Every structure is written in C-alpha cells, then in structure tokens.
mmCIF file of C-alpha atoms in Angstrom:
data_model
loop_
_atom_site.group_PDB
_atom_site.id
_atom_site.type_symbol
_atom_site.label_atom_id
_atom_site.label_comp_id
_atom_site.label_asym_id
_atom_site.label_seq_id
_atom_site.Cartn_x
_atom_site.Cartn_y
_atom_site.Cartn_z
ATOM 1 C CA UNK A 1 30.422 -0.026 21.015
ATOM 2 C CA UNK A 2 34.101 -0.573 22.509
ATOM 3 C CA UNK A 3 35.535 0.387 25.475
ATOM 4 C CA UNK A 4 39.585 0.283 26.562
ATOM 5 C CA UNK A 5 38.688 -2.565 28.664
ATOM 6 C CA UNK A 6 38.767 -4.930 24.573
ATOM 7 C CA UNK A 7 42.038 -4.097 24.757
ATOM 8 C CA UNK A 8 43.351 -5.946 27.569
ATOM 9 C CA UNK A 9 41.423 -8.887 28.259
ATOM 10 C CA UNK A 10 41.934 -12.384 26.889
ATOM 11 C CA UNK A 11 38.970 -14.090 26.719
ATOM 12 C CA UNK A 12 38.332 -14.504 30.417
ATOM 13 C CA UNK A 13 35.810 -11.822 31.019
ATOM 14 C CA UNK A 14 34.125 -11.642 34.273
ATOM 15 C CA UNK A 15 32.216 -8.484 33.890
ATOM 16 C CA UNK A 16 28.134 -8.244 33.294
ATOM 17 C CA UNK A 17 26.434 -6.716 30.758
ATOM 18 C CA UNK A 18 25.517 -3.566 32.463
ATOM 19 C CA UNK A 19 29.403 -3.260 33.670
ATOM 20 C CA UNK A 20 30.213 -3.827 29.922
ATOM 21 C CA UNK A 21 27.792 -0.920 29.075
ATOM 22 C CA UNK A 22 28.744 1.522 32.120
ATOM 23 C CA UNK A 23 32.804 1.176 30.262
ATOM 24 C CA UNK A 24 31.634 2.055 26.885
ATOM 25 C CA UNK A 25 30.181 5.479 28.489
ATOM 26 C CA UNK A 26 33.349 6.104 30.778
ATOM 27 C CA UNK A 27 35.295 5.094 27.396
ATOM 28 C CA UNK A 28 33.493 7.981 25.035
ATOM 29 C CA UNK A 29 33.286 10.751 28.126
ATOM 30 C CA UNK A 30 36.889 9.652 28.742
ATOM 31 C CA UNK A 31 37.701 10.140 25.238
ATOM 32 C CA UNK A 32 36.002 13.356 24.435
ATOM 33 C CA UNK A 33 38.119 14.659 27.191
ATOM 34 C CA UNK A 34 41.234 13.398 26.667
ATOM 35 C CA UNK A 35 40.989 14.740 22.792
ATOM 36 C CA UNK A 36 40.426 17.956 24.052
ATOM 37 C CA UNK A 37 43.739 17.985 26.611
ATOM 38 C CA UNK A 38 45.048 16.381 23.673
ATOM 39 C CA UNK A 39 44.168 19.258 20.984
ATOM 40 C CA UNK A 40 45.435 22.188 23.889
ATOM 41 C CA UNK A 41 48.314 20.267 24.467
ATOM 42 C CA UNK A 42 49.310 20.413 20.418
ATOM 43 C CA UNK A 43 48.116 23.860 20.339
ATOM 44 C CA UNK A 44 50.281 24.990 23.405
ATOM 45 C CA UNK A 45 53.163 23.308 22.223
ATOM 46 C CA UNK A 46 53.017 24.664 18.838
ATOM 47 C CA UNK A 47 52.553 28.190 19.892
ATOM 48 C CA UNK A 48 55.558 28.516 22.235
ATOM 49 C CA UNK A 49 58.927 28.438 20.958
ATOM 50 C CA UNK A 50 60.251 25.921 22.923
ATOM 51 C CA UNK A 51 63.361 23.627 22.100
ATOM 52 C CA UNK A 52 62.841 20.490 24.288
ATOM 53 C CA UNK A 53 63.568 17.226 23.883
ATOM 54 C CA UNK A 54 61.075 16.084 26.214
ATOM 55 C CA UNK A 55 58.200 18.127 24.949
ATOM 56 C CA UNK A 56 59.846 16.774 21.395
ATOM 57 C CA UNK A 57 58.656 13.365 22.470
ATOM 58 C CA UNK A 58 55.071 14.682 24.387
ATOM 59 C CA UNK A 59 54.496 16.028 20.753
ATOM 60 C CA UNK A 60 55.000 12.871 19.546
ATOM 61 C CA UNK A 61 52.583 11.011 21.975
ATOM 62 C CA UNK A 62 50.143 13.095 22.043
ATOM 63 C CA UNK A 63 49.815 12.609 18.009
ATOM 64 C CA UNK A 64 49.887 9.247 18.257
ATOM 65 C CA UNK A 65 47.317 9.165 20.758
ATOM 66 C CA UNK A 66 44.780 11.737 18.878
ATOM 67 C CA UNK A 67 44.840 9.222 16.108
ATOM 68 C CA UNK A 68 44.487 6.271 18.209
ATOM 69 C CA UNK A 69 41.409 7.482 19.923
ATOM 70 C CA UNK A 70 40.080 8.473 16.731
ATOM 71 C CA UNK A 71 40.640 4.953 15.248
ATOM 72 C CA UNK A 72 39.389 3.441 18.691
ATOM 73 C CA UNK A 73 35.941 5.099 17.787
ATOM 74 C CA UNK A 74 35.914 4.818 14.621
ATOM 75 C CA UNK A 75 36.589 1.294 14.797
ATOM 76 C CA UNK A 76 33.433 -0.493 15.248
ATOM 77 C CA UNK A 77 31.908 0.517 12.077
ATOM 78 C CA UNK A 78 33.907 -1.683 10.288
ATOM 79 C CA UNK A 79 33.455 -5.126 11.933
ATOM 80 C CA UNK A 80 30.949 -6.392 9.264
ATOM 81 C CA UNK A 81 33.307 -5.997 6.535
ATOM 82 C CA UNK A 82 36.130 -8.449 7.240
ATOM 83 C CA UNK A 83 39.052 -6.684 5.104
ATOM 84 C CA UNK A 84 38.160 -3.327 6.784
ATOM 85 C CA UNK A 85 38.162 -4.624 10.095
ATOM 86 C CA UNK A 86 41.347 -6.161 9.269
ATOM 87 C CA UNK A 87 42.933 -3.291 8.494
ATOM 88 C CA UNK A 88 40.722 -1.256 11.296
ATOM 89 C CA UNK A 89 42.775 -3.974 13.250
ATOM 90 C CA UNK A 90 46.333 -3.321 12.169
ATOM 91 C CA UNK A 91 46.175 0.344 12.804
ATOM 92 C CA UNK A 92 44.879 0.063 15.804
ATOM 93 C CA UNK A 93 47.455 -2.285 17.193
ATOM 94 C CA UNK A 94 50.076 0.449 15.060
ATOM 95 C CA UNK A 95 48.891 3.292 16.987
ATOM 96 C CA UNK A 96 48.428 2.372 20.465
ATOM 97 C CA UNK A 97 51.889 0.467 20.190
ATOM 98 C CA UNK A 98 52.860 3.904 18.673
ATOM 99 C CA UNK A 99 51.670 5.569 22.347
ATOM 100 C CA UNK A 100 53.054 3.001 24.628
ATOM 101 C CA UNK A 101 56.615 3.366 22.452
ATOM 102 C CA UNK A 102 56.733 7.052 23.248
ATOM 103 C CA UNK A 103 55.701 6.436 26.364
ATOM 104 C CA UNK A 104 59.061 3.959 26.744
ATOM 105 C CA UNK A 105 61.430 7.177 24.536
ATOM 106 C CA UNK A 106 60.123 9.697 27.135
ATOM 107 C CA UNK A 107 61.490 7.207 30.356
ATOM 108 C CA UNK A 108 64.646 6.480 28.591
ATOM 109 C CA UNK A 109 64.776 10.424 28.284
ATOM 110 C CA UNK A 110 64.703 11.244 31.720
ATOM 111 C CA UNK A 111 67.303 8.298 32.840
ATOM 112 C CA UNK A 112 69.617 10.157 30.005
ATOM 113 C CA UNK A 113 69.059 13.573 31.248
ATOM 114 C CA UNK A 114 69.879 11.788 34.940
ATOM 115 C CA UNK A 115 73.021 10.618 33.640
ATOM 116 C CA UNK A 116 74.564 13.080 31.209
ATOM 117 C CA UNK A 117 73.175 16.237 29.686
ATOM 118 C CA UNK A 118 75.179 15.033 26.092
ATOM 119 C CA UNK A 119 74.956 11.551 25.347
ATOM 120 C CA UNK A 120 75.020 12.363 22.159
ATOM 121 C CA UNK A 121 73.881 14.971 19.675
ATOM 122 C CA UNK A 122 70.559 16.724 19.519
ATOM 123 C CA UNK A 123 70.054 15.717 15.864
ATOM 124 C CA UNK A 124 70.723 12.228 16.486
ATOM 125 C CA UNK A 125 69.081 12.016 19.654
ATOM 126 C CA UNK A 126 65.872 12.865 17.753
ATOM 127 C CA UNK A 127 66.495 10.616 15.086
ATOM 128 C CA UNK A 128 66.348 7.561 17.584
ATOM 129 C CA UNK A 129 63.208 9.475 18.945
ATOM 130 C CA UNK A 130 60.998 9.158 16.029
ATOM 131 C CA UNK A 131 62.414 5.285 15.501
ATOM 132 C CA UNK A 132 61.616 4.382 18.776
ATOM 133 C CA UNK A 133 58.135 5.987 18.911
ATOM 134 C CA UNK A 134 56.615 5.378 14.811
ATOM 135 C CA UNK A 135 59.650 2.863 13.347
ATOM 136 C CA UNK A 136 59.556 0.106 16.233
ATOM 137 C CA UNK A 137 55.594 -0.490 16.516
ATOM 138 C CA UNK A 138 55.743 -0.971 13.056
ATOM 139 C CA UNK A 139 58.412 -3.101 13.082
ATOM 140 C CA UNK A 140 56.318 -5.403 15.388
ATOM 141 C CA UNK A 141 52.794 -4.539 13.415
ATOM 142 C CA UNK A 142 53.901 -6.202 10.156
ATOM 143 C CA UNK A 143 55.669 -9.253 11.633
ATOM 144 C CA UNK A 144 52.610 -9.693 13.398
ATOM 145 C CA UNK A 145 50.197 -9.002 10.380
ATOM 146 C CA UNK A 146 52.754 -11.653 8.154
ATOM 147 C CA UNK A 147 52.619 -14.546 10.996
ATOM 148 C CA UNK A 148 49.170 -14.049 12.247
ATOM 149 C CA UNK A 149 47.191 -11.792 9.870
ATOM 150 C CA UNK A 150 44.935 -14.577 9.362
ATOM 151 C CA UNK A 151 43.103 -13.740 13.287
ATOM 152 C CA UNK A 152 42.913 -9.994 12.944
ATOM 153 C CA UNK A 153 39.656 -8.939 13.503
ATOM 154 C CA UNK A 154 38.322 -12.466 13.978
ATOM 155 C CA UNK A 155 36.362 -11.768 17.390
ATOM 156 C CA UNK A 156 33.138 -9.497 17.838
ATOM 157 C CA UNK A 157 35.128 -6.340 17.783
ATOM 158 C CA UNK A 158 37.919 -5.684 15.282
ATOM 159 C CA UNK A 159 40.832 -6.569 17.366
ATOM 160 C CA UNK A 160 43.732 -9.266 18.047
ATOM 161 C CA UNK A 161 42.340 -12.063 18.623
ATOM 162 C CA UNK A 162 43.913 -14.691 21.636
ATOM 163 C CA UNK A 163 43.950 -17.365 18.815
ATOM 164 C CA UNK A 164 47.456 -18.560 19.238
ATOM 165 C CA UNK A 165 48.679 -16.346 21.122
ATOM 166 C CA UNK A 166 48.297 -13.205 18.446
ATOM 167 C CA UNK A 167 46.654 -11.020 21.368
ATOM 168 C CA UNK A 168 50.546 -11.116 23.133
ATOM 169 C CA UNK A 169 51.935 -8.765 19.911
ATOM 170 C CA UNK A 170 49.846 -5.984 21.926
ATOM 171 C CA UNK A 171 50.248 -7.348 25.742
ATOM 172 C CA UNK A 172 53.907 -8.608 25.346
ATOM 173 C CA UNK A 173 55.138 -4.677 24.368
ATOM 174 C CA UNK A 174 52.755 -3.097 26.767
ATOM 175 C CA UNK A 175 54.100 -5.504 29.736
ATOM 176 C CA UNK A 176 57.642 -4.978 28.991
ATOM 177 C CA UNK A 177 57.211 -1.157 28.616
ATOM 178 C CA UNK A 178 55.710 -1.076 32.104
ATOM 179 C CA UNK A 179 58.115 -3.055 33.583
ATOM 180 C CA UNK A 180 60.605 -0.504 32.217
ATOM 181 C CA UNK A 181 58.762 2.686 32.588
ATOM 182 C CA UNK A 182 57.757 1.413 35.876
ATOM 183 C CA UNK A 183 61.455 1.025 37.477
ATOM 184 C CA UNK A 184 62.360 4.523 35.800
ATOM 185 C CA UNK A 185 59.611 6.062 37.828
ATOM 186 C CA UNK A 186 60.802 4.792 41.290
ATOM 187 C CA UNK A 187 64.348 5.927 40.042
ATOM 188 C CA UNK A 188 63.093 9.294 39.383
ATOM 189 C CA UNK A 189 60.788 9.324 42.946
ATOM 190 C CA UNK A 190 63.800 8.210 44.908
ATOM 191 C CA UNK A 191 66.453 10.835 43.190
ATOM 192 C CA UNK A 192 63.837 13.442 43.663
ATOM 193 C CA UNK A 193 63.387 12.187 47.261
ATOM 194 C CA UNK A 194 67.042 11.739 48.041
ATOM 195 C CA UNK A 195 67.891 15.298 46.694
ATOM 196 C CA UNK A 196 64.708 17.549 48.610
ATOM 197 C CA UNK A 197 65.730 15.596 51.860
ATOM 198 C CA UNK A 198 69.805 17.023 51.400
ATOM 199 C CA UNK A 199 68.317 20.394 50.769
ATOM 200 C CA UNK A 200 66.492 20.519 54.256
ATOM 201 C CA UNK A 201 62.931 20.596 53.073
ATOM 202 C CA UNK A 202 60.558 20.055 55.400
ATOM 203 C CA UNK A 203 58.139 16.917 55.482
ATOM 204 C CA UNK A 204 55.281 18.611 54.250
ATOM 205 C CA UNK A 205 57.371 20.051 51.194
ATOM 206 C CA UNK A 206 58.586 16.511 50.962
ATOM 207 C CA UNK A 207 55.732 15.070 50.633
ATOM 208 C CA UNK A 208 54.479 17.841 48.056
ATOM 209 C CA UNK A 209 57.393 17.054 45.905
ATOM 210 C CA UNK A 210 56.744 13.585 45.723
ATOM 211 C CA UNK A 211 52.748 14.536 45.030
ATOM 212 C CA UNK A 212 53.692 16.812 42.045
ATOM 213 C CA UNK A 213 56.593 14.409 40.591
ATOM 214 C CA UNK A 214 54.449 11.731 40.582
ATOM 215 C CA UNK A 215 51.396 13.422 39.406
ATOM 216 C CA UNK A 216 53.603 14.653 36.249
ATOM 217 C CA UNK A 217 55.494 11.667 35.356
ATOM 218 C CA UNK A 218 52.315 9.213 35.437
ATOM 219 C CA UNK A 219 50.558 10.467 32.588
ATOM 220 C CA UNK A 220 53.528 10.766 30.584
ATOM 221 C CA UNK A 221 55.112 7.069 31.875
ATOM 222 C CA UNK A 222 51.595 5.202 30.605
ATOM 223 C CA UNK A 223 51.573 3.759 34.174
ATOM 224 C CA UNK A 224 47.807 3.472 34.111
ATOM 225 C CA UNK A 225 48.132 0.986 31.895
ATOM 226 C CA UNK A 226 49.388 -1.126 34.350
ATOM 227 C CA UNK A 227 45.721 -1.832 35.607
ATOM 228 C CA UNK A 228 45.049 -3.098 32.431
ATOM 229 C CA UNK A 229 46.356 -6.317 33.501
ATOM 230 C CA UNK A 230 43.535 -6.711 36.147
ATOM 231 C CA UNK A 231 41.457 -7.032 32.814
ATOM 232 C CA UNK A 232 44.005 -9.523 31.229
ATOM 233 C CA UNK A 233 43.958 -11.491 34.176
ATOM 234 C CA UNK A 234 40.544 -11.618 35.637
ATOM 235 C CA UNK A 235 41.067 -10.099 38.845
ATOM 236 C CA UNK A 236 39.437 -6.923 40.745
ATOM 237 C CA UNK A 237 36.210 -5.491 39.429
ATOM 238 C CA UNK A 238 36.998 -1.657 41.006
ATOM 239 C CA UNK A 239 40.883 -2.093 39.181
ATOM 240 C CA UNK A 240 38.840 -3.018 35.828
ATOM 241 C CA UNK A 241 36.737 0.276 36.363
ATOM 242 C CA UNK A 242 40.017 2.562 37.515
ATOM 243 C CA UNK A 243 41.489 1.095 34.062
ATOM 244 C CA UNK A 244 39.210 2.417 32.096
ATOM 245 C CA UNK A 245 38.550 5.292 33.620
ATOM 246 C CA UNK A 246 42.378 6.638 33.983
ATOM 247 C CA UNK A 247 43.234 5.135 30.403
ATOM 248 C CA UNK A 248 40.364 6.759 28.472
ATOM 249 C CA UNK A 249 41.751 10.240 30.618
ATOM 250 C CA UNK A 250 45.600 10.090 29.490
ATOM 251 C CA UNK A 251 45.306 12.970 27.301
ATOM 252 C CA UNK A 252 43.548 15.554 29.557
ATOM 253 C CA UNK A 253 46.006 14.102 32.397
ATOM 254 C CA UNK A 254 49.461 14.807 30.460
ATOM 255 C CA UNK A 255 47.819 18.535 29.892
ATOM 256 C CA UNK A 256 46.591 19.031 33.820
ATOM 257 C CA UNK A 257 49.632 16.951 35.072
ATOM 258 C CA UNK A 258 52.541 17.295 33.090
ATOM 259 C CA UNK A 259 52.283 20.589 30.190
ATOM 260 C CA UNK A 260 51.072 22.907 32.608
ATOM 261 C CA UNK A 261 53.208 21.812 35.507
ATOM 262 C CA UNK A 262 56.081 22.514 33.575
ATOM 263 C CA UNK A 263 57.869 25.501 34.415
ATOM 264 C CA UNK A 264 59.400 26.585 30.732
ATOM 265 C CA UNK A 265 56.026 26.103 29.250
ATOM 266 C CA UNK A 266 54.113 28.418 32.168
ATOM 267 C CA UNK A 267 57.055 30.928 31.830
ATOM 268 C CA UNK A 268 57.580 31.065 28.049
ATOM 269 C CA UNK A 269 53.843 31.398 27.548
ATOM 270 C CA UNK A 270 53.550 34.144 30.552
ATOM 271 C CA UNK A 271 56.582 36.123 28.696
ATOM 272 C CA UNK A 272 54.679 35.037 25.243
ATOM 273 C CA UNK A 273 51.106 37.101 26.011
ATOM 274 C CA UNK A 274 53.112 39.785 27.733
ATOM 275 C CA UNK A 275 56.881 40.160 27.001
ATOM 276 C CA UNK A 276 57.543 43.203 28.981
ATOM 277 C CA UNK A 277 55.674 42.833 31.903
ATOM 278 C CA UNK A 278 56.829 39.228 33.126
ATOM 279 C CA UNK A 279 59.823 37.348 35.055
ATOM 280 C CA UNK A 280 60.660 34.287 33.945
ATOM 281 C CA UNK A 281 61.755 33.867 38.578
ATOM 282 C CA UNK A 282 59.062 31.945 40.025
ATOM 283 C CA UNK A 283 59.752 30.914 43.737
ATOM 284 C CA UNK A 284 58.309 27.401 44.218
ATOM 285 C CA UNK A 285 58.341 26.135 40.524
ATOM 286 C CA UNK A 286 60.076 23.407 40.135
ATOM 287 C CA UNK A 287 60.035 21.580 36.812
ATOM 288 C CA UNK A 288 59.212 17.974 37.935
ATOM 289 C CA UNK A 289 59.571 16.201 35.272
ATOM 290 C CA UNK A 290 63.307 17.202 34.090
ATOM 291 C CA UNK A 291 65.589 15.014 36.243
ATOM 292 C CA UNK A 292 68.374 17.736 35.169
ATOM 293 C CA UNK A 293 66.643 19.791 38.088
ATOM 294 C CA UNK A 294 66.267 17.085 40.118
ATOM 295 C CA UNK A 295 70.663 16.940 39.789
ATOM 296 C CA UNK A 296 70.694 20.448 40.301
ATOM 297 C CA UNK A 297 68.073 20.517 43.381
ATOM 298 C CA UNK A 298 71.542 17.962 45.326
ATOM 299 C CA UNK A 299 73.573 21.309 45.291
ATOM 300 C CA UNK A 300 70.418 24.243 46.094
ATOM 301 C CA UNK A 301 68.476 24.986 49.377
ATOM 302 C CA UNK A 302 64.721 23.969 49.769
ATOM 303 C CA UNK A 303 63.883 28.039 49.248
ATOM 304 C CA UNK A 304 64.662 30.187 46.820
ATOM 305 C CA UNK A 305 67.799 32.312 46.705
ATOM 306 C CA UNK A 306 69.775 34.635 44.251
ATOM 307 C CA UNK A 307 71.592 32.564 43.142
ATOM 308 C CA UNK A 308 69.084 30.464 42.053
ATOM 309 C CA UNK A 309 67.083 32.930 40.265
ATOM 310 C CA UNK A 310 70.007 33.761 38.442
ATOM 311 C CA UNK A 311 70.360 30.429 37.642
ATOM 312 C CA UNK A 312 66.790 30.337 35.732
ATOM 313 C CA UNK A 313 67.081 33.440 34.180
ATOM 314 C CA UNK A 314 70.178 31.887 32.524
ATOM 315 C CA UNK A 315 68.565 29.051 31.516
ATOM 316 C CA UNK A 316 65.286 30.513 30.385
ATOM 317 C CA UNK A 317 66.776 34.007 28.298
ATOM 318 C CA UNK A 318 67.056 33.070 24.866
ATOM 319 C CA UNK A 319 68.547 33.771 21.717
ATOM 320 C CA UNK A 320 67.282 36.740 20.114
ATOM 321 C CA UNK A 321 65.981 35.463 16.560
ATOM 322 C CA UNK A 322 62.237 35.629 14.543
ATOM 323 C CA UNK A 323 60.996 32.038 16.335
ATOM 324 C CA UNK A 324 62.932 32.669 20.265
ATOM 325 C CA UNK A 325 61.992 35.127 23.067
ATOM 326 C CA UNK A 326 64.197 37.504 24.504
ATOM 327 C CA UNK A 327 63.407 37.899 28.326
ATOM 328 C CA UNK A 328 64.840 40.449 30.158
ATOM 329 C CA UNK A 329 66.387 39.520 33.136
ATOM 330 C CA UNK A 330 65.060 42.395 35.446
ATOM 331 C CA UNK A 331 61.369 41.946 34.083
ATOM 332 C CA UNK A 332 58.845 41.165 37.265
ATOM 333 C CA UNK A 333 55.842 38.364 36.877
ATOM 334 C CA UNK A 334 53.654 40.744 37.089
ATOM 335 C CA UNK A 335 52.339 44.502 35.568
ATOM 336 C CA UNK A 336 54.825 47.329 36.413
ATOM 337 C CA UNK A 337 53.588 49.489 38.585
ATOM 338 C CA UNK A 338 54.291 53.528 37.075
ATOM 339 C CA UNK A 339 57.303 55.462 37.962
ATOM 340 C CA UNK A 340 56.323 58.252 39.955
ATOM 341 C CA UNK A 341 57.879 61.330 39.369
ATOM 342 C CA UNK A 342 59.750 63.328 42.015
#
C-alpha cells in the first residue's frame, strides 16, 4: 500500500522498510479521519445558510480532497494494469493539485478581504474561484499528460515518475503555493498581532490570539505540506513522520481548527437548532480566520463592549427569506428563563 510520503520524494529514499510500513498505517488511520472531518465539514456547511466566500472556497477543498483521498486508496489496485494506472495517475496528480489550488484561492481571499471588502463582484469573484481551484490544475494536468504521459505510472506505485523531471508538474505547484500561502500567513499573524497589541490586550490574550489564528489558518493554508519537502529532499526522519502524519489529518484539522472556530458557523448553527432561545453576542469569539475582523479589531478594545455587540448583531441578522435566518437582536445564548408573574 501507499502512504503520502510517494508523493513527495524523488527517488532518494532514506527510510527502512518498517518506517515505510509504520506510514502506510498513519496514512489509512490518517485518512479514515480526515474523511470523516471531511464528510461533517460538507454536512455542516450544507445545513447552515451561510453566504461566505471563504466557506465558498472550504467547500471547494474539502471536495476536492474527499475525492483525492478516495483516489489515494483506491489507487494501488490498479498498478498491474498499465492504462489504469495511467489514468489512476492523472487523477491523482488532478486532484491533489485541485487541493493545493484551493488552498492558494483561500490565501489570496484573505489578502483581498485585508485590502478591500469589494474588489470586485460576488458573482465574478466566484467565477475566478472555481478557475483557480478545478480550471488551473487541469490546465497543468493535460500539458503534463501531452509532454510526459509516456512516465505516468512507470514506478512501483502509480505515480509521476522523476524521469525527466515529470515528478516537478506536482512539486513545482506545491512549492510555489507554499511559498505564497506561506508569506500570506505571516501577513495575516503580524496584522492580527499588530491590531490585539493597539487594543491593549494583555500578553496572555496575545499570545492566545496568535494560538487560535494560527491553529485556523494552517489547515486551511496547506502549510503542512511544507514538510513534505523533508521527503523530497532527504533530510530529517521525525519531519518525514510529522509529514505524514499532519498531511493524512488535513481534513479532520480544517473541521477542529478552522469550521468550528468560526464564529458565523457556531452562531448560525446555535440560532439554527434553537431560533428563539439564542444570541448571536458571544464575548471572546473572534472569527480568526476573516482578516475583515482582524481590520475591525485596529479600531475595538481587547473586551467586549456595546458597541461591539451591536456591531455583530448587525452583521449576523439576516434577511428574512425561505433559505436565511432571522435572529432577533434581544435573543440571549442561552434558554429563557420564565417570566414570573407579579
């Protein structure tokens, strides 16, 4: 069987057999996990009416990651036939391009909601969305499969293989991507830094921001696959192991880390299972990942005022229609206690 680590490495592997095998069991746990943060993560998203362009693109990933995990395992029963490996090849190389791509749209997101709330329109916007995370991979796929389709599936397992170079229409992406994602994520740590110390906070509330941004943003950024290039490049054993480990994981990490840190998806689903008896005012809830409230953060205090909660009740009432909620402002987050009666 496969593990993540095939993915990566360029025929320069350092790693025993009992390593090898002690991968392929973190890489099927690690999988069987992810698909389930995966599946919740679909689920969640699809039962909450919520219009976000950023959960537009974690929608996107986290399809493109269900079927690249499936292919990943699938995968290996097709190496003796050489045209089904071939093809078990190209969409393989099309999906996980497909994950690192939206990956790359949901970086470029953030520095646009940093910037300006309307670049341009919402229509557009997620035009260029679904080009960047299905139409570019593809783009790169078939040049690849015209060139060099001649070494797909060539090796052991039904991959690139580093026969002229073909293995760098995977690596070359995912390197660029992570250079990119990679500066985007200290931009977002420093604004996030920059605006908390303004407000006041204190160091341990600093350092708790900083914790929760980064926990949220990894998952979503890809960053883990930055270890892969430990693999590509022979180097530590334990970053080899941490590869595999955290890559196998992204799924179940975007769910813990980034869908239900964010505040809009807590709230709506709170108001969602009880409409009446909920306030969408949380003290202490800070969306992470929306750089929009990292702008907003510059001009607020480290605690919670009035101001501010009527601030989120403005953002977070919607339209009355037969797919929004309607939350009333004075609602409290939690059961009503009864009038008593004088």
């Amino acid at each position: 069987m496969a593990n993540y680590m095939f993915l990566m490495e360029w025929d320069n592997n350092t790693l025993t057999e009992w390593d090898e095998h002690n991968m392929i069991k973190m890489t099927v746990t690690g999988c069987g996990f992810s698909f389930v943060g995966l599946m919740l993560t679909l689920c969640l998203l699809c039962f909450l009416p919520i219009a976000n362009d950023g959960l537009y693109i974690i929608t996107n990933m986290c399809i493109s990651m269900v079927m690249a995990q499936l292919a990943f395992i699938g995968s290996e029963n097709t190496y003796p036939e050489k045209l089904l490996c071939k093809t078990a090849t190209s969409l393989l190389h099309y999906l996980f391009l497909c994950v690192h791509f939206s990956s790359l749209c949901f970086g470029l997101h953030l520095m646009t909601k940093l910037k300006s709330e309307h670049m341009m329109n919402k229509s557009l916007k997620r035009t260029w969305i679904l080009l960047t995370c299905w139409g570019a991979p593809g783009v790169i796929v078939a040049i690849t499969a015209v060139i060099r389709g001649d070494t797909y599936g060539t090796n052991k397992l039904c991959w690139l293989a580093s026969t002229y170079g073909t293995k760098w229409a995977f690596l070359g992406p995912v390197m660029a991507i992570q250079l990119v994602n990679g500066g985007i994520f200290v931009v977002m740590m420093l604004t996030r830094m920059g605006a908390d110390s303004k407000k006041g906070c204190s160091f341990i509330e600093l350092v708790k921001q900083q914790v929760m941004t980064a926990i949220s943003l990894i998952p979503c950024l890809g960053l883990m696959w930055s270890l892969g290039f430990a693999v590509t490049f022979g180097t530590s054993k334990a970053a080899q192991y941490l590869f595999v480990i955290l890559a196998a994981l992204q799924g179940l990490l975007i769910f813990l880390g980034h869908i239900m840190t964010h505040t809009q998806v807590r709230k709506s689903l709170c108001v969602k299972m009880n409409p009446s008896g909920y306030d969408m005012s949380e003290k202490n809830s800070d969306d992470f990942t929306r750089s929009s409230n990292i702008v907003e953060a510059k001009r607020g205090s480290c605690d919670s005022s009035a101001s501010t909660n009527e601030r989120r009740h403005s953002d977070y009432c919607l339209i009355t229609n037969k797919n929004q909620l309607v939350v009333p402002p004075a609602a409290q987050c939690r059961h009503r206690s009864p009038r008593t009666s004088t």
